[in-house]
Amino acid sequence: MPAARLVYLAVLVFFLAACAKAPLHHQESFVFGTRVEVLIAGLDEAQARPAAAAVLREFDRLHRTYHAWQASDLSTLNESIAAGKTLEVTPEMAALIADAQRIAADGEQLFDPGIGGLIRLWGFQSDEFKAKLPDPELLARWRAAHPGIADLQLDGLRVSSRNRAVALDFGGYLKGVALDRAADILRAQGVSNALINIGGNVLALGTKNGERWRVGIQHPRQPGPLATLELNDGEAIGTSGDYQRYFELDGKRYCHLLDPRSGVPVMHTQSLTVLITPRPAAGTLSDAASKPLFIAGPDWPPLAKKMGVGQVLRIDSEGRLQISSALHRRLEFVGTQAKMPEIIP
């Protein structure tokens, strides 16, 4: 029998128990279709609470503004593109589109927020989805049009498209943007030590009362973490996995990570994690870079180098591990690994 399943967390984030030497404030919410958390260390409740609340408000605003299939500024733009019209957008949206176009080009268009129509065909633009393959004729039509974010033309704040089949979906990008926004908000409010977690996409600021923040990378086929590592100030980590949003049909798993070249879900990779060293927009890159590397599969090393990502962990469809040497030195594996990892220089 077909089965559908929705699992939200891409990276298992957990916090090791520590002596209560200093306050640790925690707030959470449900945004972007997942659980989000803000942890602030070293500040009392009166200082930490409003800072965390400001972050959660910004998350909610981004979620509502750029929702791909509910009424939003983004859905309005998609309707305009489908009608062959030009629309004037906000400076924020114009900047997001320009940035996404640049990242997509760096990732050889394997990360492409312009394939919203394909995501819809596969049924993943929904809070709940059915175990059902897309209509073959509609899928063939999408492939023939081959839309992508590169088809969008930006003239100041005016957006148009050479291809009416383009439909933007920032689902593989916006959580990373939100991480960077959260870091800016917290720093502006005097917060130096915090951990922001958006469904497993994580960015660290400072330390947890003098100790580095420790997180765990979710095992794609077992409960609990595959490995743990400590994050330095300003580092971000993101994972793409076939266990997040998927359905099963006739014994096959169809995940939400779609290859724009073929128009079908990727089946050669279970999960791929990237660790981004401190840099501007580290959160954005942690979210966006994991997608093209996941889709590239065994060919990820040269693409990772091109994207400036030096710390990568990939688990293929058979459970074999490939790890860049830089990340391997930092990981602490949990339990006994049945298969020795392949270390990539």
Phi, psi and omega in degrees: 000141178292147179224143177239145182214144178233118178237128191270327189276126177271325177235132175285118178252125179220159187236119183293139180299139180223157177298144183282066180283332182209161183296150173226102183273139183225127172228147178217164179205183177236106183219158181057026180072020182208172177277133178240147182224145171232121176246131180236127183253147169082003178241151178284170186302320183296330178272319187284321186301309181295329178293314179295320180297322179297322177296313181295327176295319179294322176301315181296320179296314179298318180300314182288324183289325187242031176290134188279333185232002169251165183302122183198175175298324181290318179295327176297318178296318179298321177296321179295317179298315181297331180273359180075024183256163173260137181232137174273125184249175179287157175304324179297313181293320179299319179293321179296318181296314180299318180294317180296323177297319180295313181295322178297319179295318178299326180267021178055035177064013175285328166268115184216101178290003179269007184258032180303327179296323178291318178299321178294318180301324180277358175084014184267359173269067183196149175288332174227137182228158185261155176279086186210134177281153180290159176299123184302323181292318179293324178293319178296322179295320179295317180299320181295322179287326179045060182283155177198167184295338177294342179284347180282142177245127180252122175236089188068244178259003182267127183243130174221175182217141173285346187228115183290347181279353178294133174219119184282138173219110183270018183300331180264019190214325190289328178297323177292319175302317181297324177300315181292322176298318181298317179299318179297316181297314182296315180297320180296334180262016175081016179266121181253343185231110183200161172229127179248127183234118176243090178058031179102348169274120194232141173228135183253139170240129176058225183225171173261089179054045176094349177249144179295147177293132179249133179231163178240144176266121184298134172289130185288345183232001180224154175290146178091179186277148170280320182203164176235161174203160178259139182260138174275164179305124177089358179276151178227148180227139179217148180228138167250133183218154179276004180258003183278295180231114182200167169224160179243136181215124180052041176080002179251144178262126177244111184261170185281355180272105189255139178275114182298338181286321183256336182081014181235161179296148177285136181237358184268357184225136175271317178201157176215127183244138174239142172246122183256124179288162184303128179190165174301139179059037178298321179297315179301314182293326180297328179279312187286326186286332183293334183291305181296327178290322174300314183290325179294333177065228183296346180268018185291330188304311180294327179290321177299318179298317179298325182274358180075029181249112186258353184235108189221141171233123178240139172241119184278182186295341178263003180086008178281144184256135168240128183224133172294146184300326181296321179281325181302324180294340185257344184279144172240105185287147182257125180077192181262128178273124182292330184236132179290137181287152171270122182267125180260121182300000000 
